[in-house]
Amino acid sequence: MKLNKIAIAIASLVVSSAAWSHGFVMDPPSRALLCDKITMHNPGYAGEKNKNCGNIQYEPQSLEAPKGYPASGPKDGQIGSANNTRGPELDAAGKDRWVKTEISAGKNQFHWYFTAPHPTTKYEYFITKNNWNPEQPLTRASFENKPFCTIQADGSRPGAGASVTHICDVPEREGYQEILAVWTVDDTSNAFYNVIDVEFAGHNTPDESTPDVPTPDETLPAPPPVEPPLNDDEEVVNAAPAIHIVQDHLAVNKSSINAGYEMDASGTQGATLYKWERVEGTAEFQLQSKQGSPTHTSPQIGKELKTMRAWVKAGATGKAKYRLTASNAHGSTTKYITIEVKDNDVAQDSSVPAFAANTAYSIGDKVSYKGHIYICLNVHTGANHWSPDVAVSLWKMVK
């Protein structure tokens, strides 16, 4: 039976579009990326690669399943493969099955790479419980039920390529652990799920009796989240909100362009109203709800303002202090965030360091490359294929 040539052409276009409209965590590398494409995106990588990954090794950007984890999302036992997107291979269990990336608790960067980005609702990072069992398939019971890091995007669209970096406070753990990075798309019913195999110092002791938790029926509406039961020594929650700030002191270099730095309080619990205000600093430091939105010197108040950007005018230096007040019917709580912008101007071109791969760069850092001076636009780790003359989302030539 011969197929219509037009139908074949249309089908090819559809497949091509689907394959490219995705993304993955590049650093630390996701399980799928370590199968084959790691050296394409990090030419300096000389470590081991994952083996016997199946077809997903050719499309690490395609791990897509229904959004709404943990209430919905991929089925238990199929979290690694995102519901067998390209086969079940990524769901294989075993403490020695997958290549691991060394990591430590505290501030860590997570770099995303997008082949063709979608408008985004949020990014979330979940981590396994310290006593999870690596010899069993990944289930919801393997992970903590709340993310250790949430980055709200409010429908913004990331740039293509290596355009997004998050700084998250990774909890204390021991030995082999899993991080589940979830990119929730704003304009579809799906999200992208990346499992990252990491190794902390020490050794975890698996709980071999950990029960499986069945995945909710995907044909039913997602149930409301269930709060964990109170411990015997806890009282009924009937108090002011508990504010959780990802980073309370931001130190950055002066930027030649207007820049915004996220103040993330998405882990705050019990708040019904948020108030953000600048309490110290000049008018060069302002408030901005999200990238591209208007800036303000007056307080910003809202029910959903769990994150706010500290907007800094181009060329500004100095310090500013911001105050977050979270309140509910039982009272209010206040915390402060300080941003410090350092003057990193160079007197001579010879004093500007040369661009180097495997070097961490912050917004405002300057490097020399092929006779020009470039300024860093996004936090990232340098790589040869992200040289300043080609990575326009990461660098801007200033001289």
Coordinates of C-alpha atoms in Angstrom, one line a residue:
M1 CA 0.0 0.0 0.0
K2 CA 1.5 3.4 -1.0
L3 CA 1.1 6.4 1.2
N4 CA 0.1 9.8 -0.1
K5 CA 3.3 11.9 -0.4
I6 CA 1.6 15.0 1.1
A7 CA 0.5 12.9 4.1
I8 CA 4.0 11.7 4.6
A9 CA 5.4 15.2 4.4
I10 CA 2.8 16.5 7.0
A11 CA 3.6 13.6 9.3
S12 CA 7.3 14.4 9.1
L13 CA 6.7 18.0 10.0
V14 CA 4.6 17.0 13.0
V15 CA 7.2 14.6 14.3
S16 CA 10.0 17.1 13.7
S17 CA 8.2 19.8 15.6
A18 CA 7.3 17.5 18.6
A19 CA 10.9 16.3 18.8
W20 CA 12.3 19.9 19.1
S21 CA 9.7 21.5 21.4
H22 CA 11.3 20.3 24.6
G23 CA 14.1 20.7 27.1
F24 CA 16.3 19.0 29.7
V25 CA 18.5 19.6 32.7
M26 CA 22.0 20.0 31.3
D27 CA 24.0 20.6 34.5
P28 CA 24.0 18.5 36.7
P29 CA 23.3 16.2 33.7
S30 CA 20.0 14.3 33.7
R31 CA 19.9 10.5 33.4
A32 CA 18.8 10.7 29.8
L33 CA 21.4 13.3 28.8
L34 CA 24.2 11.1 30.2
C35 CA 23.2 8.3 27.9
D36 CA 24.6 9.8 24.7
K37 CA 24.3 13.6 24.2
I38 CA 26.4 14.8 27.1
T39 CA 29.5 15.4 25.1
M40 CA 27.5 17.4 22.5
H41 CA 26.4 19.9 25.2
N42 CA 29.6 19.6 27.3
P43 CA 32.5 18.8 25.0
G44 CA 34.9 18.7 28.0
Y45 CA 33.0 15.9 29.7
A46 CA 35.3 12.9 30.1
G47 CA 33.4 10.8 32.6
E48 CA 31.3 7.6 32.2
K49 CA 28.1 7.5 30.2
N50 CA 24.9 5.6 30.9
K51 CA 24.4 2.4 28.8
N52 CA 21.4 0.5 27.5
C53 CA 19.1 3.6 27.6
G54 CA 16.9 2.8 24.6
N55 CA 15.7 5.4 22.1
I56 CA 15.5 8.2 24.7
Q57 CA 19.3 8.5 24.3
Y58 CA 18.6 10.3 21.0
E59 CA 15.9 12.6 22.5
P60 CA 16.7 13.5 26.1
Q61 CA 14.5 16.6 25.6
S62 CA 11.4 14.4 25.2
L63 CA 10.5 13.1 28.7
E64 CA 7.0 14.5 28.7
A65 CA 4.0 13.4 30.8
P66 CA 0.8 14.9 32.3
K67 CA 1.5 17.8 34.6
G68 CA 0.5 18.2 38.2
Y69 CA 3.0 15.9 40.0
P70 CA 2.6 14.4 42.6
A71 CA -1.2 14.5 42.4
S72 CA -0.9 13.4 38.8
G73 CA 2.0 13.1 36.4
P74 CA 3.9 9.9 35.4
K75 CA 2.8 6.6 37.0
D76 CA 4.7 5.1 39.9
G77 CA 7.4 2.8 38.5
Q78 CA 7.6 5.0 35.3
I79 CA 8.9 8.3 36.8
G80 CA 12.3 7.9 35.2
S81 CA 10.9 7.3 31.7
A82 CA 8.0 9.8 32.1
N83 CA 5.4 7.1 31.4
N84 CA 7.6 5.1 28.9
T85 CA 8.0 8.1 26.6
R86 CA 10.5 6.3 24.5
G87 CA 10.6 3.0 26.3
P88 CA 11.0 1.7 29.8
E89 CA 14.8 1.6 30.0
L90 CA 15.2 4.7 32.2
D91 CA 13.0 3.1 34.9
A92 CA 15.6 0.4 35.6
A93 CA 16.6 0.2 39.3
G94 CA 19.9 -0.6 41.0
K95 CA 22.5 1.2 43.1
D96 CA 25.1 0.7 40.4
R97 CA 22.8 1.0 37.3
W98 CA 23.3 4.7 36.6
V99 CA 26.2 7.1 36.4
K100 CA 26.1 9.6 39.3
T101 CA 27.2 13.2 39.6
E102 CA 28.8 14.3 42.9
I103 CA 26.9 17.0 44.8
S104 CA 26.8 18.5 48.2
A105 CA 24.1 20.2 50.3
G106 CA 23.6 23.9 50.1
K107 CA 23.4 26.3 47.1
N108 CA 23.6 24.5 43.8
Q109 CA 23.0 25.7 40.2
F110 CA 20.6 23.8 37.9
H111 CA 21.1 24.7 34.2
W112 CA 18.3 24.0 31.6
Y113 CA 18.7 23.6 27.9
F114 CA 15.7 24.2 25.6
T115 CA 15.5 22.9 22.0
A116 CA 12.4 25.1 21.4
P117 CA 10.9 26.6 24.6
H118 CA 7.3 26.8 25.8
P119 CA 5.6 29.4 28.0
T120 CA 6.3 28.2 31.5
T121 CA 4.2 28.0 34.7
K122 CA 7.0 26.9 37.1
Y123 CA 10.0 24.7 37.7
E124 CA 10.1 22.3 40.7
Y125 CA 12.8 20.2 42.2
F126 CA 12.0 17.1 44.4
I127 CA 14.6 14.9 46.2
T128 CA 14.4 11.4 47.5
K129 CA 14.0 10.6 51.1
N130 CA 17.4 9.8 52.8
N131 CA 16.3 6.2 53.3
W132 CA 14.9 5.5 49.8
N133 CA 15.7 2.2 48.3
P134 CA 17.7 2.4 45.0
E135 CA 17.0 -1.3 44.3
Q136 CA 13.3 -0.6 43.8
P137 CA 11.6 1.4 41.0
L138 CA 11.0 5.1 41.7
T139 CA 7.6 5.9 43.1
R140 CA 6.1 8.9 44.9
A141 CA 7.0 7.2 48.1
S142 CA 10.7 7.4 47.1
F143 CA 10.5 11.2 47.1
E144 CA 9.7 13.9 49.6
N145 CA 6.1 15.1 49.0
K146 CA 7.1 18.7 48.6
P147 CA 9.7 20.3 46.4
F148 CA 12.9 21.7 48.0
C149 CA 12.9 24.4 45.4
T150 CA 10.2 26.1 43.3
I151 CA 10.8 28.8 40.7
Q152 CA 7.6 30.5 39.4
A153 CA 7.7 31.6 35.8
D154 CA 4.2 33.1 35.4
G155 CA 3.8 32.1 31.8
S156 CA 7.2 33.6 30.6
R157 CA 9.0 31.8 27.8
P158 CA 12.6 30.9 28.3
G159 CA 15.1 31.5 25.5
A160 CA 16.3 28.7 23.2
G161 CA 19.4 26.9 24.2
A162 CA 21.1 27.1 27.6
S163 CA 19.0 30.0 28.8
V164 CA 17.8 29.2 32.3
T165 CA 19.8 28.8 35.5
H166 CA 18.3 28.3 39.0
I167 CA 20.1 28.5 42.3
C168 CA 18.5 26.1 44.8
D169 CA 19.3 25.2 48.4
V170 CA 19.7 21.4 48.2
P171 CA 18.8 19.6 51.5
E172 CA 21.3 17.5 53.5
R173 CA 21.5 13.9 52.3
E174 CA 23.9 10.9 52.3
G175 CA 25.0 8.6 49.6
Y176 CA 23.1 7.9 46.3
Q177 CA 20.0 10.1 45.8
E178 CA 17.7 11.2 43.0
I179 CA 16.6 14.7 42.1
L180 CA 13.4 15.0 40.1
A181 CA 13.3 18.2 38.1
V182 CA 9.9 19.2 36.7
W183 CA 9.3 21.8 34.1
T184 CA 5.6 22.6 34.0
V185 CA 4.5 24.0 30.7
D186 CA 1.9 26.8 30.7
D187 CA 0.1 26.3 27.4
T188 CA -0.3 22.5 27.3
S189 CA -1.5 19.8 29.8
N190 CA 2.0 18.4 30.1
A191 CA 5.2 18.8 32.0
F192 CA 8.8 17.5 31.5
Y193 CA 10.3 15.2 34.0
N194 CA 14.1 14.8 34.4
V195 CA 15.6 12.4 36.9
I196 CA 19.2 13.4 38.0
D197 CA 21.3 10.7 39.7
V198 CA 23.5 12.4 42.4
E199 CA 26.0 11.2 45.0
F200 CA 26.4 12.9 48.4
A201 CA 29.2 12.0 50.9
G202 CA 28.4 9.2 53.2
H203 CA 26.0 6.2 52.7
N204 CA 22.2 6.1 53.0
T205 CA 20.5 3.2 54.6
P206 CA 17.6 2.0 52.4
D207 CA 14.2 1.3 54.0
E208 CA 13.3 -1.9 52.2
S209 CA 9.8 -1.8 53.7
T210 CA 8.9 1.5 52.0
P211 CA 5.4 0.9 50.5
D212 CA 4.4 1.9 47.0
V213 CA 1.8 4.7 46.6
P214 CA -0.5 4.2 43.7
T215 CA -0.6 6.8 41.0
P216 CA -3.9 8.7 40.8
D217 CA -6.2 7.7 37.9
E218 CA -5.3 10.1 35.1
T219 CA -9.0 10.1 34.0
L220 CA -10.1 11.7 37.3
P221 CA -9.5 15.2 38.4
A222 CA -6.4 15.7 40.6
P223 CA -7.3 15.5 44.3
P224 CA -6.4 18.4 46.6
P225 CA -3.1 18.0 48.2
V226 CA -3.1 16.2 51.5
E227 CA -1.1 17.7 54.4
P228 CA 1.0 15.3 56.4
P229 CA -0.5 14.3 59.8
L230 CA 0.7 16.2 62.9
N231 CA 3.4 14.6 65.1
D232 CA 2.5 14.0 68.7
D233 CA 4.6 17.0 69.8
E234 CA 3.0 19.4 67.3
E235 CA 0.0 21.6 68.0
V236 CA -2.8 22.4 65.5
V237 CA -1.5 25.1 63.1
N238 CA -3.2 28.2 64.2
A239 CA -0.5 30.9 63.8
A240 CA 1.1 33.5 61.6
P241 CA 2.8 32.3 58.4
A242 CA 6.2 30.7 58.3
I243 CA 8.4 32.5 55.7
H244 CA 11.0 30.5 53.8
I245 CA 13.5 32.5 51.7
V246 CA 15.7 30.7 49.2
Q247 CA 18.5 33.3 49.5
D248 CA 18.4 36.2 51.9
H249 CA 21.6 37.9 50.6
L250 CA 22.4 38.3 46.9
A251 CA 25.8 39.5 45.8
V252 CA 26.1 40.3 42.1
N253 CA 28.4 42.4 39.9
K254 CA 27.4 45.6 38.2
S255 CA 25.6 45.2 35.0
S256 CA 25.6 47.4 31.9
I257 CA 22.0 46.6 31.3
N258 CA 18.9 46.7 33.5
A259 CA 18.8 43.5 35.5
G260 CA 16.4 41.7 37.8
Y261 CA 17.3 39.2 40.6
E262 CA 14.6 36.8 41.9
M263 CA 13.7 36.9 45.6
D264 CA 12.0 33.5 46.1
A265 CA 9.7 32.9 49.0
S266 CA 7.6 30.2 47.3
G267 CA 8.3 27.8 50.3
T268 CA 6.3 30.1 52.6
Q269 CA 3.5 28.3 54.4
G270 CA 0.2 29.6 55.7
A271 CA 0.2 33.1 54.1
T272 CA -2.9 34.6 52.5
L273 CA -1.3 38.0 51.6
Y274 CA 2.2 39.1 50.7
K275 CA 3.7 42.6 50.9
W276 CA 7.0 43.4 49.3
E277 CA 8.8 46.7 49.9
R278 CA 12.2 48.3 49.5
V279 CA 13.2 49.7 52.9
E280 CA 16.8 50.8 52.2
G281 CA 18.5 51.9 48.9
T282 CA 18.1 54.4 46.2
A283 CA 15.5 54.6 43.3
E284 CA 18.0 52.6 41.2
F285 CA 16.7 49.6 43.1
Q286 CA 13.1 48.8 42.5
L287 CA 10.5 46.0 42.6
Q288 CA 9.3 44.0 39.6
S289 CA 6.8 41.1 39.7
K290 CA 8.3 39.3 36.7
Q291 CA 10.7 39.9 33.8
G292 CA 9.3 42.5 31.4
S293 CA 6.7 43.9 33.8
P294 CA 6.7 47.5 35.1
T295 CA 9.0 48.4 38.0
H296 CA 7.9 50.0 41.2
T297 CA 9.3 52.0 44.1
S298 CA 6.1 51.7 46.1
P299 CA 5.2 48.5 48.1
Q300 CA 3.6 45.6 46.1
I301 CA 0.8 43.7 47.7
G302 CA -1.0 40.6 46.5
K303 CA -2.3 37.1 47.4
E304 CA 0.0 35.3 45.0
L305 CA 3.2 37.3 45.2
K306 CA 5.3 34.5 46.5
T307 CA 8.3 35.7 44.4
M308 CA 9.5 39.2 43.5
R309 CA 12.4 40.5 41.5
A310 CA 14.9 43.0 42.8
W311 CA 15.2 45.2 39.7
V312 CA 18.5 47.2 39.4
K313 CA 19.1 50.0 36.9
A314 CA 22.0 49.6 34.5
G315 CA 25.3 50.7 35.9
A316 CA 24.0 51.0 39.5
T317 CA 26.1 49.8 42.4
G318 CA 25.6 49.7 46.2
K319 CA 23.2 47.9 48.5
A320 CA 19.4 47.7 49.0
K321 CA 17.3 46.0 51.5
Y322 CA 13.8 44.5 50.8
R323 CA 11.2 43.4 53.3
L324 CA 8.6 40.7 52.8
T325 CA 5.6 40.6 55.2
A326 CA 3.4 37.5 54.9
S327 CA 0.1 37.6 56.8
N328 CA -3.0 35.7 57.5
A329 CA -5.9 35.9 60.0
H330 CA -3.7 34.9 62.9
G331 CA -0.9 37.5 62.4
S332 CA 2.1 38.4 60.2
T333 CA 5.7 37.5 59.8
T334 CA 8.6 39.6 58.3
K335 CA 11.9 38.7 56.7
Y336 CA 14.5 40.8 54.9
I337 CA 16.5 40.2 51.7
T338 CA 19.6 42.2 50.9
I339 CA 21.1 42.7 47.4
E340 CA 24.6 44.0 47.0
V341 CA 25.9 45.1 43.6
K342 CA 29.6 45.3 43.3
D343 CA 31.6 47.6 40.9
N344 CA 33.6 45.4 38.7
D345 CA 34.7 48.0 36.1
V346 CA 38.1 47.3 34.7
A347 CA 40.7 50.0 34.1
Q348 CA 42.4 48.3 31.3
D349 CA 41.5 45.6 28.9
S350 CA 44.5 43.5 30.0
S351 CA 43.0 43.2 33.5
V352 CA 39.9 41.5 32.2
P353 CA 40.3 37.7 32.5
A354 CA 40.1 35.6 29.4
F355 CA 37.0 33.5 28.9
A356 CA 37.5 29.9 30.2
A357 CA 35.4 26.7 30.0
N358 CA 34.3 25.1 33.3
T359 CA 34.3 28.5 35.1
A360 CA 31.3 29.7 37.0
Y361 CA 30.1 33.2 35.7
S362 CA 27.6 35.5 37.4
I363 CA 25.5 38.3 35.9
G364 CA 27.8 41.3 35.3
D365 CA 31.1 39.4 35.1
K366 CA 33.4 40.5 32.3
V367 CA 35.7 38.4 30.1
S368 CA 37.9 39.0 27.1
Y369 CA 37.5 36.8 24.0
K370 CA 39.0 37.2 20.6
G371 CA 40.0 40.8 21.1
H372 CA 36.6 41.9 22.6
I373 CA 35.2 42.4 26.1
Y374 CA 31.9 40.7 26.9
I375 CA 29.6 41.0 29.9
C376 CA 27.7 38.0 31.4
L377 CA 23.9 38.2 31.1
N378 CA 22.9 34.9 32.8
V379 CA 24.4 32.8 35.6
H380 CA 26.1 29.8 34.0
T381 CA 29.2 27.6 33.9
G382 CA 31.4 28.3 30.9
A383 CA 31.7 25.8 28.1
N384 CA 33.6 25.8 24.8
H385 CA 30.4 25.6 22.8
W386 CA 29.0 28.6 24.7
S387 CA 31.8 31.0 23.8
P388 CA 30.8 34.7 24.1
D389 CA 30.8 35.3 20.4
V390 CA 28.0 32.7 19.8
A391 CA 26.1 32.4 23.1
V392 CA 24.1 35.7 22.7
S393 CA 21.7 34.7 25.5
L394 CA 24.6 34.4 27.9
W395 CA 27.0 37.2 26.8
K396 CA 26.9 40.7 25.4
M397 CA 29.8 42.4 23.7
V398 CA 30.6 45.8 25.3
K399 CA 33.9 46.6 23.7

